[in-house]
Short mmCIF file of C-alpha atoms and ligand atoms in Angstrom, two decimals:
data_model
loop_
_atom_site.label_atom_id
_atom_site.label_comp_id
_atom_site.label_asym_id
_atom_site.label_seq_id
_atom_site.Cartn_x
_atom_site.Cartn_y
_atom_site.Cartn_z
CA UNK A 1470 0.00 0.00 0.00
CA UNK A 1471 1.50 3.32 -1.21
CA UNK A 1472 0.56 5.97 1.24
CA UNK A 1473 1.09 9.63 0.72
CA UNK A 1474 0.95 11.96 4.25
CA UNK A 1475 0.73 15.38 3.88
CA UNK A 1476 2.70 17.35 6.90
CA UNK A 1477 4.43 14.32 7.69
CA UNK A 1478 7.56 16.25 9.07
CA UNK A 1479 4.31 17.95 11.73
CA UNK A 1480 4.11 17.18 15.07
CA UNK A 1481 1.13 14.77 14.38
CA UNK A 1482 2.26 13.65 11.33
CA UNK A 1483 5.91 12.69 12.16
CA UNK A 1484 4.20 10.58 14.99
CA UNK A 1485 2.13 8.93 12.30
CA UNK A 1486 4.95 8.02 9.98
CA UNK A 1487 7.03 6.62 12.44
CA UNK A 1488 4.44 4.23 13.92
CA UNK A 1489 3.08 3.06 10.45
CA UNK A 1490 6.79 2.21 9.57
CA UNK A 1491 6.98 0.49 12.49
CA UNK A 1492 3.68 -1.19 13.40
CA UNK A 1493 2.71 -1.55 9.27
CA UNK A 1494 6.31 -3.13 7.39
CA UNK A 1495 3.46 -3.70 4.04
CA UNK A 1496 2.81 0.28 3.51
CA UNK A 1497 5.30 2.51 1.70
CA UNK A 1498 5.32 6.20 3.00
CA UNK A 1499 5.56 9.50 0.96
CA UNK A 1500 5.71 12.32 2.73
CA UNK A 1501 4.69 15.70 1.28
CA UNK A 1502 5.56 18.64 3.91
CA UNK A 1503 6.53 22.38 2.74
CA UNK A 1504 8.98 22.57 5.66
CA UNK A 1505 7.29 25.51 7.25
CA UNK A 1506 8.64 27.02 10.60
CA UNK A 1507 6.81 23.78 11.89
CA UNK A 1508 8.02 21.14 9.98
CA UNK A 1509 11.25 19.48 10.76
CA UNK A 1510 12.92 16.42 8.73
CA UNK A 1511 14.75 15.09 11.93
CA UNK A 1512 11.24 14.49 13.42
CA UNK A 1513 11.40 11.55 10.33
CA UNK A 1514 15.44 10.95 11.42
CA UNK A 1515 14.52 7.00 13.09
CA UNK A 1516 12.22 6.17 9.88
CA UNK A 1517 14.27 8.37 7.19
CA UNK A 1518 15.58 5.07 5.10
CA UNK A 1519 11.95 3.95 5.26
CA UNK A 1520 10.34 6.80 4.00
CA UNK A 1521 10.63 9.23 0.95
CA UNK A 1522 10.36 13.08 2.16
CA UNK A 1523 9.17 15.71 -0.80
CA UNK A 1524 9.57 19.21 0.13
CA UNK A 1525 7.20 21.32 -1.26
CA UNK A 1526 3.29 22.59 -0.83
CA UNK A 1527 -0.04 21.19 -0.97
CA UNK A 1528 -0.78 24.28 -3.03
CA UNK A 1529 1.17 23.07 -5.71
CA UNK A 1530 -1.29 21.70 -8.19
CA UNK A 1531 0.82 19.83 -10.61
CA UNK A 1532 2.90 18.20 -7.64
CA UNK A 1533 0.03 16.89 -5.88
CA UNK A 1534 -1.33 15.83 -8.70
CA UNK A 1535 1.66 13.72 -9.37
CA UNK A 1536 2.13 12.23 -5.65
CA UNK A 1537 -1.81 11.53 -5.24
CA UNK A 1538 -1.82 9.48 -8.94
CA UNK A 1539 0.86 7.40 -7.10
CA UNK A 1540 -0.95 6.47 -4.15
CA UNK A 1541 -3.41 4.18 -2.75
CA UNK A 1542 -4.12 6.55 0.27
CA UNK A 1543 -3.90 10.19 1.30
CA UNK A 1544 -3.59 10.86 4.81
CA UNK A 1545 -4.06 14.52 4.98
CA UNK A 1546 -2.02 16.53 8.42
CA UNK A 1547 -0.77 19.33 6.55
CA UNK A 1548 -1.93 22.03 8.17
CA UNK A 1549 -1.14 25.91 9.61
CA UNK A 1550 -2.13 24.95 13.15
CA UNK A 1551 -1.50 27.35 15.19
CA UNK A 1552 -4.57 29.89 16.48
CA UNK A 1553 -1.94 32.50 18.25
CA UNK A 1554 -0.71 32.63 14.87
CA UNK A 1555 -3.78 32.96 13.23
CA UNK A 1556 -4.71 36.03 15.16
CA UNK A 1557 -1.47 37.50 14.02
CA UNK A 1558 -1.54 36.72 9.81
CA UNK A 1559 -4.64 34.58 8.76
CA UNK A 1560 -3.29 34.73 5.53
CA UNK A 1561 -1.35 31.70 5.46
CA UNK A 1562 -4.25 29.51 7.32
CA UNK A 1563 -6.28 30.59 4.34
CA UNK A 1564 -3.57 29.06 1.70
CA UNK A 1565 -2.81 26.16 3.55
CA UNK A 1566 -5.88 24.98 5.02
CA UNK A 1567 -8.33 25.99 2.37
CA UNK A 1568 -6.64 25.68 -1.26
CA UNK A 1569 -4.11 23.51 -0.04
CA UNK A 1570 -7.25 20.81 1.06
CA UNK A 1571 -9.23 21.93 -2.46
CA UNK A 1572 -6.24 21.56 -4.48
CA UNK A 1573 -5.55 18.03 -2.79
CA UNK A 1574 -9.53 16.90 -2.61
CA UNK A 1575 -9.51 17.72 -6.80
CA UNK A 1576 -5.85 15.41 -7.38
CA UNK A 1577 -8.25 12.62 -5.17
CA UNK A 1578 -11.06 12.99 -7.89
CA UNK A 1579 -9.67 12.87 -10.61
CA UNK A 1580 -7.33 9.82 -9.43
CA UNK A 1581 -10.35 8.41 -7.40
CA UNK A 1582 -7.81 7.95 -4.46
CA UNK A 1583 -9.45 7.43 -0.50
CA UNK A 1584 -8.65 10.62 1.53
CA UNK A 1585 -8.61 10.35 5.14
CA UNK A 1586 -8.87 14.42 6.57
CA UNK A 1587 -7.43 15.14 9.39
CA UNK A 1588 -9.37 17.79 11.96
CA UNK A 1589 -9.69 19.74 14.79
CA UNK A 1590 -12.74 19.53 17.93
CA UNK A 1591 -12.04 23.46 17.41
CA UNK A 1592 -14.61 23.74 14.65
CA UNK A 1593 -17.52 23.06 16.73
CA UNK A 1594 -16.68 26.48 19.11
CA UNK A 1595 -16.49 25.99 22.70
CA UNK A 1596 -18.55 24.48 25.02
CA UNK A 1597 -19.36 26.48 29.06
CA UNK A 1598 -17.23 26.10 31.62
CA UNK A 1599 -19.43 24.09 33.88
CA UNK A 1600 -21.75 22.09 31.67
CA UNK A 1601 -21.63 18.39 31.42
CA UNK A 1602 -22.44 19.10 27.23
CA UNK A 1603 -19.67 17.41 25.03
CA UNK A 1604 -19.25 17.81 21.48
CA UNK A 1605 -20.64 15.18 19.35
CA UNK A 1606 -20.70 14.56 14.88
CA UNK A 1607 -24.23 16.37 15.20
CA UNK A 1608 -22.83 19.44 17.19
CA UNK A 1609 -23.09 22.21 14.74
CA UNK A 1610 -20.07 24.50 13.47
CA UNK A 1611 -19.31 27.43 15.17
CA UNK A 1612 -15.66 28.22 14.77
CA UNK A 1613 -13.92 31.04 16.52
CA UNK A 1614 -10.76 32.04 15.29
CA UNK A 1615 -9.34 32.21 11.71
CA UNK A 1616 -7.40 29.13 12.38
CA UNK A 1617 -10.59 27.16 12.89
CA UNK A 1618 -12.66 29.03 10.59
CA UNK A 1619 -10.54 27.68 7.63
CA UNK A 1620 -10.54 23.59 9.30
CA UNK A 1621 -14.26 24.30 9.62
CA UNK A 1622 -14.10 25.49 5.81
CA UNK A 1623 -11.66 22.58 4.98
CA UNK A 1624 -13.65 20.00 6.26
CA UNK A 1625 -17.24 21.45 4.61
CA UNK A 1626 -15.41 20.84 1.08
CA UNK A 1627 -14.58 17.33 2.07
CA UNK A 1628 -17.95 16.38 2.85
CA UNK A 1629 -19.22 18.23 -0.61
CA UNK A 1630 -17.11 16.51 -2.48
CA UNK A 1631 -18.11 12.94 -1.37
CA UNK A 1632 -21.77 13.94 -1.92
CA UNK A 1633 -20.69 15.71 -5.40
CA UNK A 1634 -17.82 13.92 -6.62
CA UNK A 1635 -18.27 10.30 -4.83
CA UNK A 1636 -14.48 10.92 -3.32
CA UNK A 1637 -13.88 8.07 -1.05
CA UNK A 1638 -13.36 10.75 1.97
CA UNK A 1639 -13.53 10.53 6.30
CA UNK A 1640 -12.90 13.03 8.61
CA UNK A 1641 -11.77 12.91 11.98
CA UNK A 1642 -12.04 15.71 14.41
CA UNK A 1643 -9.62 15.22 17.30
CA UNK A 1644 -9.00 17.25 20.44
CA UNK A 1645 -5.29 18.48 21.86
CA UNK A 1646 -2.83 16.51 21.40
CA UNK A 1647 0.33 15.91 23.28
CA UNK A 1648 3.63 14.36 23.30
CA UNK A 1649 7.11 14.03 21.09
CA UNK A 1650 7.83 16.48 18.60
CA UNK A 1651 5.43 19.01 19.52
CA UNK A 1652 6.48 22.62 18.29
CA UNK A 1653 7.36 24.60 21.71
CA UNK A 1654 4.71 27.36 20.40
CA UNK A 1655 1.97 25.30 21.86
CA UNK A 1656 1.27 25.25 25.26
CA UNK A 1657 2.64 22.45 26.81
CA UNK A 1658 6.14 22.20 25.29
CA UNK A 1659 6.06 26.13 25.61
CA UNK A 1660 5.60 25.38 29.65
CA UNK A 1661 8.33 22.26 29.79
CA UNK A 1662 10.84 24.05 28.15
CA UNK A 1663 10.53 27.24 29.68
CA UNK A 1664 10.83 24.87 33.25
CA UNK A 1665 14.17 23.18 31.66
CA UNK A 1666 15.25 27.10 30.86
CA UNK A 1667 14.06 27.55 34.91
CA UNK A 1668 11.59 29.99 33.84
CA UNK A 1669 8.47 30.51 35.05
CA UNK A 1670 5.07 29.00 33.36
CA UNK A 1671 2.92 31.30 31.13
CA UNK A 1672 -0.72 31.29 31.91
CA UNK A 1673 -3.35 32.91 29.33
CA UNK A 1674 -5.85 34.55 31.63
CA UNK A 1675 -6.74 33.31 34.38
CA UNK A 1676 -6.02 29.66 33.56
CA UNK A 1677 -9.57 28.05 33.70
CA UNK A 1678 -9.66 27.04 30.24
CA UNK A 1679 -10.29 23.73 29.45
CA UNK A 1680 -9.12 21.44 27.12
CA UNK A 1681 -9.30 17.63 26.59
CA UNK A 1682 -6.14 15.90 26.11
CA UNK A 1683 -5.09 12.85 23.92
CA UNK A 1684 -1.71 11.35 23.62
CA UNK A 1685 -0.17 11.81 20.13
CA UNK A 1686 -0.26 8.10 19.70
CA UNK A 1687 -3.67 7.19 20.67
CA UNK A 1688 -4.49 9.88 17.79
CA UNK A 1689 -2.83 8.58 15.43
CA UNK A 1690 -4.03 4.85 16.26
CA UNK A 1691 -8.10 5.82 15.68
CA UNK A 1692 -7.07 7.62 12.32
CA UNK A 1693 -5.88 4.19 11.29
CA UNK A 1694 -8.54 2.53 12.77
CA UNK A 1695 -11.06 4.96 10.84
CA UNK A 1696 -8.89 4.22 7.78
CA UNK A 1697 -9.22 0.78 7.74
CA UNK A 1698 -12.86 0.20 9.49
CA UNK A 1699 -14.30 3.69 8.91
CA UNK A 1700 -17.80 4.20 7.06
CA UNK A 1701 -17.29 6.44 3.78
CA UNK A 1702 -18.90 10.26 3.94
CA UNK A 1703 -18.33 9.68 7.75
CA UNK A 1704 -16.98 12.01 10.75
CA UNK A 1705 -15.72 10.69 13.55
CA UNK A 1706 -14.66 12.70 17.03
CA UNK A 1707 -11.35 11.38 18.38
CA UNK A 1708 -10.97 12.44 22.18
CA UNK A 1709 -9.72 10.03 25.56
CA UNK A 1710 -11.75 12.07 28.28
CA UNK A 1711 -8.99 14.14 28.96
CA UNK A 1712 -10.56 17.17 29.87
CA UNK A 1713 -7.89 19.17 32.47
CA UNK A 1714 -8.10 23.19 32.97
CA UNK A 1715 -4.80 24.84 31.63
CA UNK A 1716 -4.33 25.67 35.59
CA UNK A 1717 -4.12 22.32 36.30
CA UNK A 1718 -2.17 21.47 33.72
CA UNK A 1719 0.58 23.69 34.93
CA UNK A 1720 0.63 22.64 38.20
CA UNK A 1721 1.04 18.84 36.95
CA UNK A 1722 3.93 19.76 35.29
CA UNK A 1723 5.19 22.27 38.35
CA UNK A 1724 4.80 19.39 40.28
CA UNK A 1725 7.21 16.73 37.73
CA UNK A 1726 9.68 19.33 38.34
CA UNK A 1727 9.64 19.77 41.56
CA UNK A 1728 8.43 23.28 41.96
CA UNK A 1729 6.04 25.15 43.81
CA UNK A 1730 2.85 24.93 42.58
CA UNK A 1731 1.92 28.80 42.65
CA UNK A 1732 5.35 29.34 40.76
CA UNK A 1733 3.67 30.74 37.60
CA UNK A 1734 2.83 34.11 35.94
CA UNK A 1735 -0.19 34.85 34.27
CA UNK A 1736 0.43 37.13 31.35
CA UNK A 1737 -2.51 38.75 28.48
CA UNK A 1738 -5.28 36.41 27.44
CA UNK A 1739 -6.10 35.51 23.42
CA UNK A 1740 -8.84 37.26 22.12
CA UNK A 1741 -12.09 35.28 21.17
CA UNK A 1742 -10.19 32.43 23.75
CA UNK A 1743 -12.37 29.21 23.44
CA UNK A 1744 -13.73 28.79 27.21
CA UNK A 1745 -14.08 24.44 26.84
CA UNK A 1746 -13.14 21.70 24.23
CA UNK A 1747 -14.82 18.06 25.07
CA UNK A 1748 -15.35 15.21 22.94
CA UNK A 1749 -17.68 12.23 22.87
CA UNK A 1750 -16.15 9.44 20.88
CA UNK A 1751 -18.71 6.90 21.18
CA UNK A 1752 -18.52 6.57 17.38
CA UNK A 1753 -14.99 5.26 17.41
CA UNK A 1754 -15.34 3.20 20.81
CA UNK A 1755 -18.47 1.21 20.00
CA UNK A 1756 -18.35 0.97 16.12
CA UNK A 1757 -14.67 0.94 15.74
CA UNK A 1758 -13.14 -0.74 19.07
CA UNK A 1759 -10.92 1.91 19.45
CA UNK A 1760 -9.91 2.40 22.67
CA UNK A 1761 -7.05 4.94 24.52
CA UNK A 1762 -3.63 3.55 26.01
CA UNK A 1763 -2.52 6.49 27.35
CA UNK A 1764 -5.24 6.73 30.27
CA UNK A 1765 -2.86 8.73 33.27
CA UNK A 1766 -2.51 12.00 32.28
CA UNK A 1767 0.07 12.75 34.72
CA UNK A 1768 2.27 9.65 33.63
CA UNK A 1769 2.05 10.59 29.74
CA UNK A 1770 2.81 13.93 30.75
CA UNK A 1771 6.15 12.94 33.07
CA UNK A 1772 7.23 10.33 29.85
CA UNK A 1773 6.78 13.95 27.41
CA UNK A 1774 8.73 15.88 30.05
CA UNK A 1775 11.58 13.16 30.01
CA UNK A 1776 11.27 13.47 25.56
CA UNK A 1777 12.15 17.04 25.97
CA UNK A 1778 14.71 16.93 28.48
CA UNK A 1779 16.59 14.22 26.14
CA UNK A 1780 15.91 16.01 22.76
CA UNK A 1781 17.31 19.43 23.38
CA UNK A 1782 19.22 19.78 20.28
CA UNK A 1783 15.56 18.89 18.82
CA UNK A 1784 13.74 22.41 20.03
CA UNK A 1785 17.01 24.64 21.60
CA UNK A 1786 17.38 26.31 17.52
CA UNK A 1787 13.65 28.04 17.71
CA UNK A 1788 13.42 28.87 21.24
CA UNK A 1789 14.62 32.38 21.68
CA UNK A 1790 12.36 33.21 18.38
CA UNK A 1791 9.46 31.52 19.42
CA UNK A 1792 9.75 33.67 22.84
CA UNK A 1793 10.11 36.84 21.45
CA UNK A 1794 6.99 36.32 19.49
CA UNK A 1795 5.32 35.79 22.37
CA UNK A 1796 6.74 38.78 23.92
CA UNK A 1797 5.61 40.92 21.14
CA UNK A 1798 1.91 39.99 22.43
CA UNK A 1799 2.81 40.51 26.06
CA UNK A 1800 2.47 36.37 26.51
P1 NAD B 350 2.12 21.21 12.95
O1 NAD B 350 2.01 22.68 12.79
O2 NAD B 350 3.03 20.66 13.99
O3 NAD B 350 2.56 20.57 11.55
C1 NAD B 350 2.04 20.98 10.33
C2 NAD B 350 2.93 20.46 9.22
O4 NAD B 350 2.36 20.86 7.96
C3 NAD B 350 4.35 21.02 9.25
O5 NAD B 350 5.29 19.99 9.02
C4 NAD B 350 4.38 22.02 8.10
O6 NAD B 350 5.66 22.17 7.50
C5 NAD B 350 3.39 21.38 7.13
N1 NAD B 350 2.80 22.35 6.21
C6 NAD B 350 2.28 23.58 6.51
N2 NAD B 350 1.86 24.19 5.38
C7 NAD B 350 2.08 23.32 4.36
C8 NAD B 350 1.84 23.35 2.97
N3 NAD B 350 1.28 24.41 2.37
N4 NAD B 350 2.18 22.27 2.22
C9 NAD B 350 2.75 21.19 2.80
N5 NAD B 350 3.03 21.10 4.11
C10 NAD B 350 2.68 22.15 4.88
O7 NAD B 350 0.63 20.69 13.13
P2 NAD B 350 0.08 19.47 14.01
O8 NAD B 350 -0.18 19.92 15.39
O9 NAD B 350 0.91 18.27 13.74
O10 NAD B 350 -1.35 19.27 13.31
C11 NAD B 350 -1.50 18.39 12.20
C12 NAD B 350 -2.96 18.36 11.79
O11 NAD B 350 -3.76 17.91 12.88
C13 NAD B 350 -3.53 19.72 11.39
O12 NAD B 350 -4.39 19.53 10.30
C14 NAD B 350 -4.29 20.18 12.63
O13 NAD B 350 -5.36 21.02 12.25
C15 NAD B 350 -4.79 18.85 13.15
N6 NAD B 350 -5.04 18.77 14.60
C16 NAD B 350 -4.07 19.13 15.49
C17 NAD B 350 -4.32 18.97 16.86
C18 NAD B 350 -3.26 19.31 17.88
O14 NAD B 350 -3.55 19.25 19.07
N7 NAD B 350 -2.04 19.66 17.51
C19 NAD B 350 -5.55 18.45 17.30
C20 NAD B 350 -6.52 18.11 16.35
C21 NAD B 350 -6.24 18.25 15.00
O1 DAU B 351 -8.36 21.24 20.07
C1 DAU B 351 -7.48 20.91 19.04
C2 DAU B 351 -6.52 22.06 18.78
O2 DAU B 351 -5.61 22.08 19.86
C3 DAU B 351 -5.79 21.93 17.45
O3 DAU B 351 -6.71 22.05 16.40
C4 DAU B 351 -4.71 23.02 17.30
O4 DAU B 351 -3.96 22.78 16.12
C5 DAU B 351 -3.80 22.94 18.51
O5 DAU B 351 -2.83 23.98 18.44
C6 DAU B 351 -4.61 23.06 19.79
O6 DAU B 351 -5.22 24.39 19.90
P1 DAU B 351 -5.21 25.22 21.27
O7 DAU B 351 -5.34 26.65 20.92
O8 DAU B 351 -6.16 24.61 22.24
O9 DAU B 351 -3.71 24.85 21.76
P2 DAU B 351 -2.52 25.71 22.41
O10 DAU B 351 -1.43 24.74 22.71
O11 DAU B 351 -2.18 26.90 21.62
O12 DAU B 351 -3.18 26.21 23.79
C7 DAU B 351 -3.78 25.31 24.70
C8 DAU B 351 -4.41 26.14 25.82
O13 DAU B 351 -3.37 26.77 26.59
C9 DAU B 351 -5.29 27.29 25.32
O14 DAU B 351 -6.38 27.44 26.22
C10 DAU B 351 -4.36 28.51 25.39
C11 DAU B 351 -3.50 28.19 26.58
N1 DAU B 351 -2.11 28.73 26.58
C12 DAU B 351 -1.34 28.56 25.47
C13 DAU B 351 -0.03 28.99 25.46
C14 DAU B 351 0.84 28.82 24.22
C15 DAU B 351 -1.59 29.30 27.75
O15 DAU B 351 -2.30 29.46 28.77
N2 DAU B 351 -0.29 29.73 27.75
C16 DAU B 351 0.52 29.58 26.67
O16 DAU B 351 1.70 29.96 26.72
#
């Protein structure tokens, strides 16, 4: 099976790659990844005789067209991911997200290639605080920053073009996601690097946020189970009941390294900040069998701590930009 993954050099995606090579010897892997700011070919270092990497975008009609007529399967990460980012330049999300999935979703027509897309729990909005409400395939779209506005977009087409077209399509809308090879933008690398650095956690607001948490892996293991047992036209919600509140988050990881747990600053919140992310993945449990391995929080969180401490030479190059970003925004 010839399978082509678009931002396989991603956080996500890199974690993909190297667990098909290793759990799936039968499937060959192309990966398509423009090498953005968040893409990284020594995520795909312990796979990279095992896999073919081809820089360039998803924009790029004539090469997609080319990779897609060579596959069996398009597993579809690529992505600009980031909402802080968003809020600065929605341009890019706009390429990216929204021509780069038409231009992809038109190559899977024409070559009548299965697309699996790849989503986000952030196109459904955010849920209260204090509501036992979780967000389910039927929960209406109601994204609120550009970042999810163009997923919500992206994943509109896909369904349009497996009622229109007959593309062999699913989409899976997962929550966050943690673990190896995260960019230290997002939150929790951000907050286990700065600890390595011995500075002091960055809360948005006033930290009661919530969102619900799923190890990388456990992601990555429901996309292939939608891949292989899915239903055609289909969404499914990936989540492991991981809701935690970004305070208590911090004071997990305070607490791996041995700090006080009131040793944190918080610093200006994100405008339109989604209050609540939760996910019901009934779908996937009871038609699927999927099921989570990652079920302590704390524990997956201590093994990610341990992935940064050893992989230095891995984030150290974008730290001091990535900070001064932040510090631009007063976060
Ligand atoms: P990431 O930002 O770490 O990686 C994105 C990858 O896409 C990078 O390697 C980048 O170089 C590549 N890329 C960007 N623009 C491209 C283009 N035009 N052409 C080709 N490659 C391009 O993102 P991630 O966190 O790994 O997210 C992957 C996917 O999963 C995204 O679609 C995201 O919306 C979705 N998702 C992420 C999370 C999460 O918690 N991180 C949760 C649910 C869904
Ligand atoms: O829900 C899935 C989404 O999760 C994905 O679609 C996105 O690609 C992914 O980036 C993530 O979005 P969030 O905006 O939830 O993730 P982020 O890591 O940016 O922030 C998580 C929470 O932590 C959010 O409430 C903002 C807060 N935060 C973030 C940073 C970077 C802080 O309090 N301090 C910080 O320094």
């Amino acid at each position: 099976m010839r399978v082509l993954v678009t931002g396989g050099a991603g956080f996500i995606g890199a974690n993909f790659v190297q667990q098909t090579v290793r759990e799936r010897p039968e499937v060959r892997v192309t990966v398509l990844d423009a090498l953005t700011y968040a893409g990284d070919r020594t995520s795909l270092d312990p796979v990279a005789d095992r896999v073919e990497l081809v820089v360039g975008s998803i924009t790029d009609a004539p090469l997609v067209d080319r990779l897609v007529g060579e596959s069996d399967l398009v597993v579809h990460f690529a992505a600009e991911s980031h909402n802080d980012n968003s809020l600065n330049d929605p341009s890019p999300f706009v390429q990216t997200n929204l021509v780069g999935t038409f231009t992809l979703l038109e190559a899977v027509r024409r070559h009548g290639v299965r697309f699996h897309h790849i989503s986000t729990d952030e196109v459904y909005g955010d849920l209260p605080l204090d509501s036992p409400e979780r967000f389910t395939p039927e929960t209406p779209y109601n994204p609120s920053s550009p970042y999810s506005s163009t997923k919500a977009g992206s994943d509109l087409m896909v369904r349009a073009w497996v009622r229109s077209f007959d593309v062999r399509a699913t989409i899976s809308n997962c929550s966050n996601n943690y673990g190896p090879y995260q960019h230290i933008e997002k939150f929790i690398p951000r907050q286990i690097t700065n600890l390595i650095d011995g500075v002091r956690p960055r809360l948005y607001g006033a930290g009661l946020n919530v969102r619900d948490w799923i190890h990388v892996e456990d992601h990555n293991a429901a996309v292939w189970s939608i891949i292989e047992k899915g239903t055609i036209g289909e969404t499914y919600l990936i989540g492991a009941d991981g809701e935690t509140s970004n305070l208590e988050v911090v004071r997990t990881l305070l607490g791996i390294f041995g700090r006080d747990a009131d040793d944190f600053d918080h610093v200006t919140d994100r405008a339109g900040h989604d209050l609540r992310y939760a996910i019901d993945a009934s779908r996937l449990r009871t038609e699927l069998g999927w099921s989570p391995s990652y079920t302590d929080f704390r524990e997956g969180l201590a093994a990610t701590v341990d992935w940064y401490r050893e992989h230095e030479a891995w984030w150290r190059g974008a730290k001091a930009a990535t900070e001064a970003k932040y510090a631009a925004t007063g976060q």
